[in-house]
Amino acid sequence: HCNANMWYDERISKRERTINPRFSLCCGGSKVELPLLQNPPKYLYQLLYDHDTSDSKNYQQNIRTYNMMFAFTSTGIKFDKSINHSRGPPTIKIQGQPCHRIGSMLPMPGKEPKFAQLYIFDTENEVQNRINAISSPHNQIQGHIVSQLSEMLDEYNVHAKTFRMARDRLQDGQVDNIKLKLIANREKDGRTYNVPTVPEVAALIVGDFGAYSKRDIIIETLHGQLQRIHELHSSYLALQYPLLFPYGEDGYRPDILHSSALDGKKRKRNHLTMREWFSYRLQCRSNESKTFLNSRRLFQQFVVEGYIMVESERLSYIKNNLKKLRVDKFCSLQQSLDDGSTKGLNKGKRVILPSTFVGSPRYMDQLYFDGMTICSHVGFPNLFITLTCNPNWPEIHRLLNSLNLKAIDRPDIISRVFKLKYEQMLMDLTKNQMLGKVIAYMYTIEFKKRGLPHVHLLLFLHPDNKYPSSDEIDQIISAEIPSQQDDPELHSLVKKPYGSWPMWNFKPWISMHERRQVQSFLSQNVPAAYYFRC
């Protein structure tokens, strides 16, 4: 339906082997229909795909810095920079709720211009001002790349044109106080088809405003306060990621309708959710631009912030629909319990997360009680199995090598391939009974510090298929390096480097001296059971 590239095992009905599979990960089975992204402007295309040039290498290594230079808004979230001091792949970790803020068009007296102000204030020295505005060391930033990116955005980006228009009005000298209104919604039917234009996204007005939407952004000429941009504003992402949205394309809006909503049938929900919007945008299509997917660390930041936006939307729904979720009964019970000890402290409104919200206390308690009930019914688990994602899997290499990308550049592909591998392993263990008849299982999926997912799986075997003696256990478990003569394939797999870290790096805090000792020990082809933390 949407031309997204999917693996066959990602189909909806996995029990059926069909030549016409249906998928829901991309477009929800044709429910989601969004305008395709255009190819980036010529200069940005060269920076993304001409991998042999020095400008392209410099841009790809510092892509997040270049994006921050041209961002119209500041991020109110905190990036954890303490996790990238090791030899592992670069990781992006965000703390707090996503929050984008924008200030006035001109900086306050004595203050340096930042973000959107750089499009208006002192544009004759704009390149140097942008380089000086970033707080991190900028000795790797190339001035001619900044200059050409600025010219590109002036020509193609609708938001850059808007702020340049405000600059021209202020430089005329006829007015000294204007206001810029960034409009939240444009289409009445909830659908957008073309790249937006300046009159559709902004209005430049001298004097007072009339009626406007509560989500519209009103930017004054000079004031010292920052205003927050709502996550549901159509330009929320385009203002923060101008190098991912070079034309200023629309982001998510709550009034986008499903494509099936026009047939007149009554449905429980006809509008697009934020998760569906991101799921559609993160797919690879042959007829759509791949600016997102080839932006490396900037793409990682976009994905992480997108997940937090989805979670924030879910929290907001729970907060605004407490009556529908019937949480008031739980609140009255808790209030009667707390009366006498919390008198005078009943300020605000308590929000109780339901057990369906992933990660909430009630969700974790429910999983714990379910696990304990299984143990009390069938006994202790018999096998503890761990599967860790390998970035050298041929499916990952086959897809990313043609794009000149590494596994760390596409965390979405890592997660999807890992899920398919795990589901196949689970089928071999449960349905195909590779290690015996399984009567119950439970698992949890985590992400290691190197950014790779891994699963912890507990298997409860049938009493006739358990392994009571050590001799039977040795038939399925081996804790020593395979022999190079007897099993050369397994030996090469164990000795092969594991992504950017070797397989024998069991402790992330191991010193270089200890690392050499471990490598020397493992190269002697002797049992190393006490070095493996199974």
PDB file of N, CA, C and O in Angstrom, residues 166-194:
ATOM      1  N   ALA A 166      10.756  38.874   8.129  1.00  0.00           N
ATOM      2  CA  ALA A 166      10.704  39.750   9.303  1.00  0.00           C
ATOM      3  C   ALA A 166      11.959  40.615   9.391  1.00  0.00           C
ATOM      4  O   ALA A 166      11.889  41.794   9.782  1.00  0.00           O
ATOM      5  N   ARG A 167      13.119  40.077   9.025  1.00  0.00           N
ATOM      6  CA  ARG A 167      14.352  40.874   9.025  1.00  0.00           C
ATOM      7  C   ARG A 167      14.247  42.041   8.055  1.00  0.00           C
ATOM      8  O   ARG A 167      14.631  43.186   8.381  1.00  0.00           O
ATOM      9  N   ASP A 168      13.730  41.793   6.865  1.00  0.00           N
ATOM     10  CA  ASP A 168      13.621  42.857   5.867  1.00  0.00           C
ATOM     11  C   ASP A 168      12.682  43.954   6.341  1.00  0.00           C
ATOM     12  O   ASP A 168      12.947  45.152   6.107  1.00  0.00           O
ATOM     13  N   ARG A 169      11.598  43.601   7.011  1.00  0.00           N
ATOM     14  CA  ARG A 169      10.676  44.617   7.516  1.00  0.00           C
ATOM     15  C   ARG A 169      11.306  45.460   8.600  1.00  0.00           C
ATOM     16  O   ARG A 169      11.096  46.685   8.675  1.00  0.00           O
ATOM     17  N   LEU A 170      12.110  44.817   9.463  1.00  0.00           N
ATOM     18  CA  LEU A 170      12.768  45.574  10.531  1.00  0.00           C
ATOM     19  C   LEU A 170      13.874  46.460   9.983  1.00  0.00           C
ATOM     20  O   LEU A 170      14.151  47.538  10.525  1.00  0.00           O
ATOM     21  N   GLN A 171      14.536  46.027   8.912  1.00  0.00           N
ATOM     22  CA  GLN A 171      15.617  46.826   8.343  1.00  0.00           C
ATOM     23  C   GLN A 171      15.105  48.004   7.525  1.00  0.00           C
ATOM     24  O   GLN A 171      15.853  48.939   7.253  1.00  0.00           O
ATOM     25  N   ASP A 172      13.825  47.971   7.121  1.00  0.00           N
ATOM     26  CA  ASP A 172      13.281  49.087   6.360  1.00  0.00           C
ATOM     27  C   ASP A 172      13.239  50.368   7.171  1.00  0.00           C
ATOM     28  O   ASP A 172      13.336  51.472   6.616  1.00  0.00           O
ATOM     29  N   GLY A 173      13.105  50.217   8.491  1.00  0.00           N
ATOM     30  CA  GLY A 173      13.070  51.387   9.352  1.00  0.00           C
ATOM     31  C   GLY A 173      11.707  52.018   9.481  1.00  0.00           C
ATOM     32  O   GLY A 173      11.524  52.960  10.256  1.00  0.00           O
ATOM     33  N   GLN A 174      10.716  51.529   8.730  1.00  0.00           N
ATOM     34  CA  GLN A 174       9.385  52.121   8.822  1.00  0.00           C
ATOM     35  C   GLN A 174       8.653  51.696  10.086  1.00  0.00           C
ATOM     36  O   GLN A 174       7.839  52.438  10.621  1.00  0.00           O
ATOM     37  N   VAL A 175       8.943  50.469  10.550  1.00  0.00           N
ATOM     38  CA  VAL A 175       8.332  49.966  11.777  1.00  0.00           C
ATOM     39  C   VAL A 175       9.439  49.445  12.677  1.00  0.00           C
ATOM     40  O   VAL A 175      10.473  48.972  12.216  1.00  0.00           O
ATOM     41  N   ASP A 176       9.233  49.593  13.964  1.00  0.00           N
ATOM     42  CA  ASP A 176      10.212  49.080  14.916  1.00  0.00           C
ATOM     43  C   ASP A 176       9.633  48.011  15.824  1.00  0.00           C
ATOM     44  O   ASP A 176      10.316  47.492  16.703  1.00  0.00           O
ATOM     45  N   ASN A 177       8.368  47.687  15.631  1.00  0.00           N
ATOM     46  CA  ASN A 177       7.737  46.673  16.488  1.00  0.00           C
ATOM     47  C   ASN A 177       6.729  45.898  15.650  1.00  0.00           C
ATOM     48  O   ASN A 177       5.685  46.412  15.272  1.00  0.00           O
ATOM     49  N   ILE A 178       7.078  44.662  15.351  1.00  0.00           N
ATOM     50  CA  ILE A 178       6.180  43.795  14.612  1.00  0.00           C
ATOM     51  C   ILE A 178       6.039  42.479  15.370  1.00  0.00           C
ATOM     52  O   ILE A 178       6.841  42.170  16.257  1.00  0.00           O
ATOM     53  N   LYS A 179       5.053  41.718  15.003  1.00  0.00           N
ATOM     54  CA  LYS A 179       4.824  40.412  15.608  1.00  0.00           C
ATOM     55  C   LYS A 179       4.696  39.369  14.506  1.00  0.00           C
ATOM     56  O   LYS A 179       4.153  39.638  13.439  1.00  0.00           O
ATOM     57  N   LEU A 180       5.231  38.191  14.807  1.00  0.00           N
ATOM     58  CA  LEU A 180       5.204  37.078  13.867  1.00  0.00           C
ATOM     59  C   LEU A 180       4.360  35.958  14.470  1.00  0.00           C
ATOM     60  O   LEU A 180       4.626  35.515  15.591  1.00  0.00           O
ATOM     61  N   LYS A 181       3.342  35.532  13.722  1.00  0.00           N
ATOM     62  CA  LYS A 181       2.466  34.461  14.195  1.00  0.00           C
ATOM     63  C   LYS A 181       2.714  33.220  13.343  1.00  0.00           C
ATOM     64  O   LYS A 181       2.487  33.221  12.135  1.00  0.00           O
ATOM     65  N   LEU A 182       3.210  32.140  14.000  1.00  0.00           N
ATOM     66  CA  LEU A 182       3.375  30.856  13.337  1.00  0.00           C
ATOM     67  C   LEU A 182       2.093  30.067  13.526  1.00  0.00           C
ATOM     68  O   LEU A 182       1.714  29.709  14.646  1.00  0.00           O
ATOM     69  N   ILE A 183       1.412  29.785  12.422  1.00  0.00           N
ATOM     70  CA  ILE A 183       0.075  29.215  12.449  1.00  0.00           C
ATOM     71  C   ILE A 183       0.173  27.710  12.683  1.00  0.00           C
ATOM     72  O   ILE A 183       1.002  27.024  12.084  1.00  0.00           O
ATOM     73  N   ALA A 184      -0.696  27.206  13.540  1.00  0.00           N
ATOM     74  CA  ALA A 184      -0.633  25.789  13.917  1.00  0.00           C
ATOM     75  C   ALA A 184      -1.256  24.896  12.860  1.00  0.00           C
ATOM     76  O   ALA A 184      -0.645  23.947  12.390  1.00  0.00           O
ATOM     77  N   ASN A 185      -2.492  25.152  12.454  1.00  0.00           N
ATOM     78  CA  ASN A 185      -3.202  24.265  11.524  1.00  0.00           C
ATOM     79  C   ASN A 185      -3.635  25.064  10.309  1.00  0.00           C
ATOM     80  O   ASN A 185      -4.053  26.216  10.407  1.00  0.00           O
ATOM     81  N   ARG A 186      -3.564  24.384   9.143  1.00  0.00           N
ATOM     82  CA  ARG A 186      -3.906  25.066   7.900  1.00  0.00           C
ATOM     83  C   ARG A 186      -5.115  24.435   7.207  1.00  0.00           C
ATOM     84  O   ARG A 186      -5.978  25.107   6.709  1.00  0.00           O
ATOM     85  N   GLU A 187      -5.143  23.096   7.143  1.00  0.00           N
ATOM     86  CA  GLU A 187      -6.183  22.408   6.387  1.00  0.00           C
ATOM     87  C   GLU A 187      -7.372  22.069   7.295  1.00  0.00           C
ATOM     88  O   GLU A 187      -7.193  21.571   8.399  1.00  0.00           O
ATOM     89  N   LYS A 188      -8.556  22.331   6.812  1.00  0.00           N
ATOM     90  CA  LYS A 188      -9.750  22.049   7.605  1.00  0.00           C
ATOM     91  C   LYS A 188     -10.084  20.564   7.635  1.00  0.00           C
ATOM     92  O   LYS A 188     -10.716  20.089   8.571  1.00  0.00           O
ATOM     93  N   ASP A 189      -9.719  19.824   6.580  1.00  0.00           N
ATOM     94  CA  ASP A 189     -10.070  18.409   6.538  1.00  0.00           C
ATOM     95  C   ASP A 189      -9.019  17.526   7.164  1.00  0.00           C
ATOM     96  O   ASP A 189      -9.121  16.307   7.128  1.00  0.00           O
ATOM     97  N   GLY A 190      -7.957  18.126   7.746  1.00  0.00           N
ATOM     98  CA  GLY A 190      -6.958  17.333   8.434  1.00  0.00           C
ATOM     99  C   GLY A 190      -5.968  16.647   7.525  1.00  0.00           C
ATOM    100  O   GLY A 190      -5.270  15.750   7.956  1.00  0.00           O
ATOM    101  N   ARG A 191      -5.862  17.041   6.261  1.00  0.00           N
ATOM    102  CA  ARG A 191      -4.938  16.404   5.343  1.00  0.00           C
ATOM    103  C   ARG A 191      -4.045  17.476   4.725  1.00  0.00           C
ATOM    104  O   ARG A 191      -4.470  18.604   4.458  1.00  0.00           O
ATOM    105  N   THR A 192      -2.786  17.152   4.490  1.00  0.00           N
ATOM    106  CA  THR A 192      -1.855  18.039   3.800  1.00  0.00           C
ATOM    107  C   THR A 192      -1.250  17.276   2.640  1.00  0.00           C
ATOM    108  O   THR A 192      -0.986  16.078   2.731  1.00  0.00           O
ATOM    109  N   TYR A 193      -0.997  17.969   1.547  1.00  0.00           N
ATOM    110  CA  TYR A 193      -0.530  17.298   0.347  1.00  0.00           C
ATOM    111  C   TYR A 193       0.757  17.895  -0.204  1.00  0.00           C
ATOM    112  O   TYR A 193       1.560  17.166  -0.786  1.00  0.00           O
ATOM    113  N   ASN A 194       0.963  19.188  -0.082  1.00  0.00           N
ATOM    114  CA  ASN A 194       2.098  19.842  -0.711  1.00  0.00           C
ATOM    115  C   ASN A 194       3.010  20.459   0.334  1.00  0.00           C
ATOM    116  O   ASN A 194       2.662  20.586   1.509  1.00  0.00           O
TER     117      ASN A 194
END
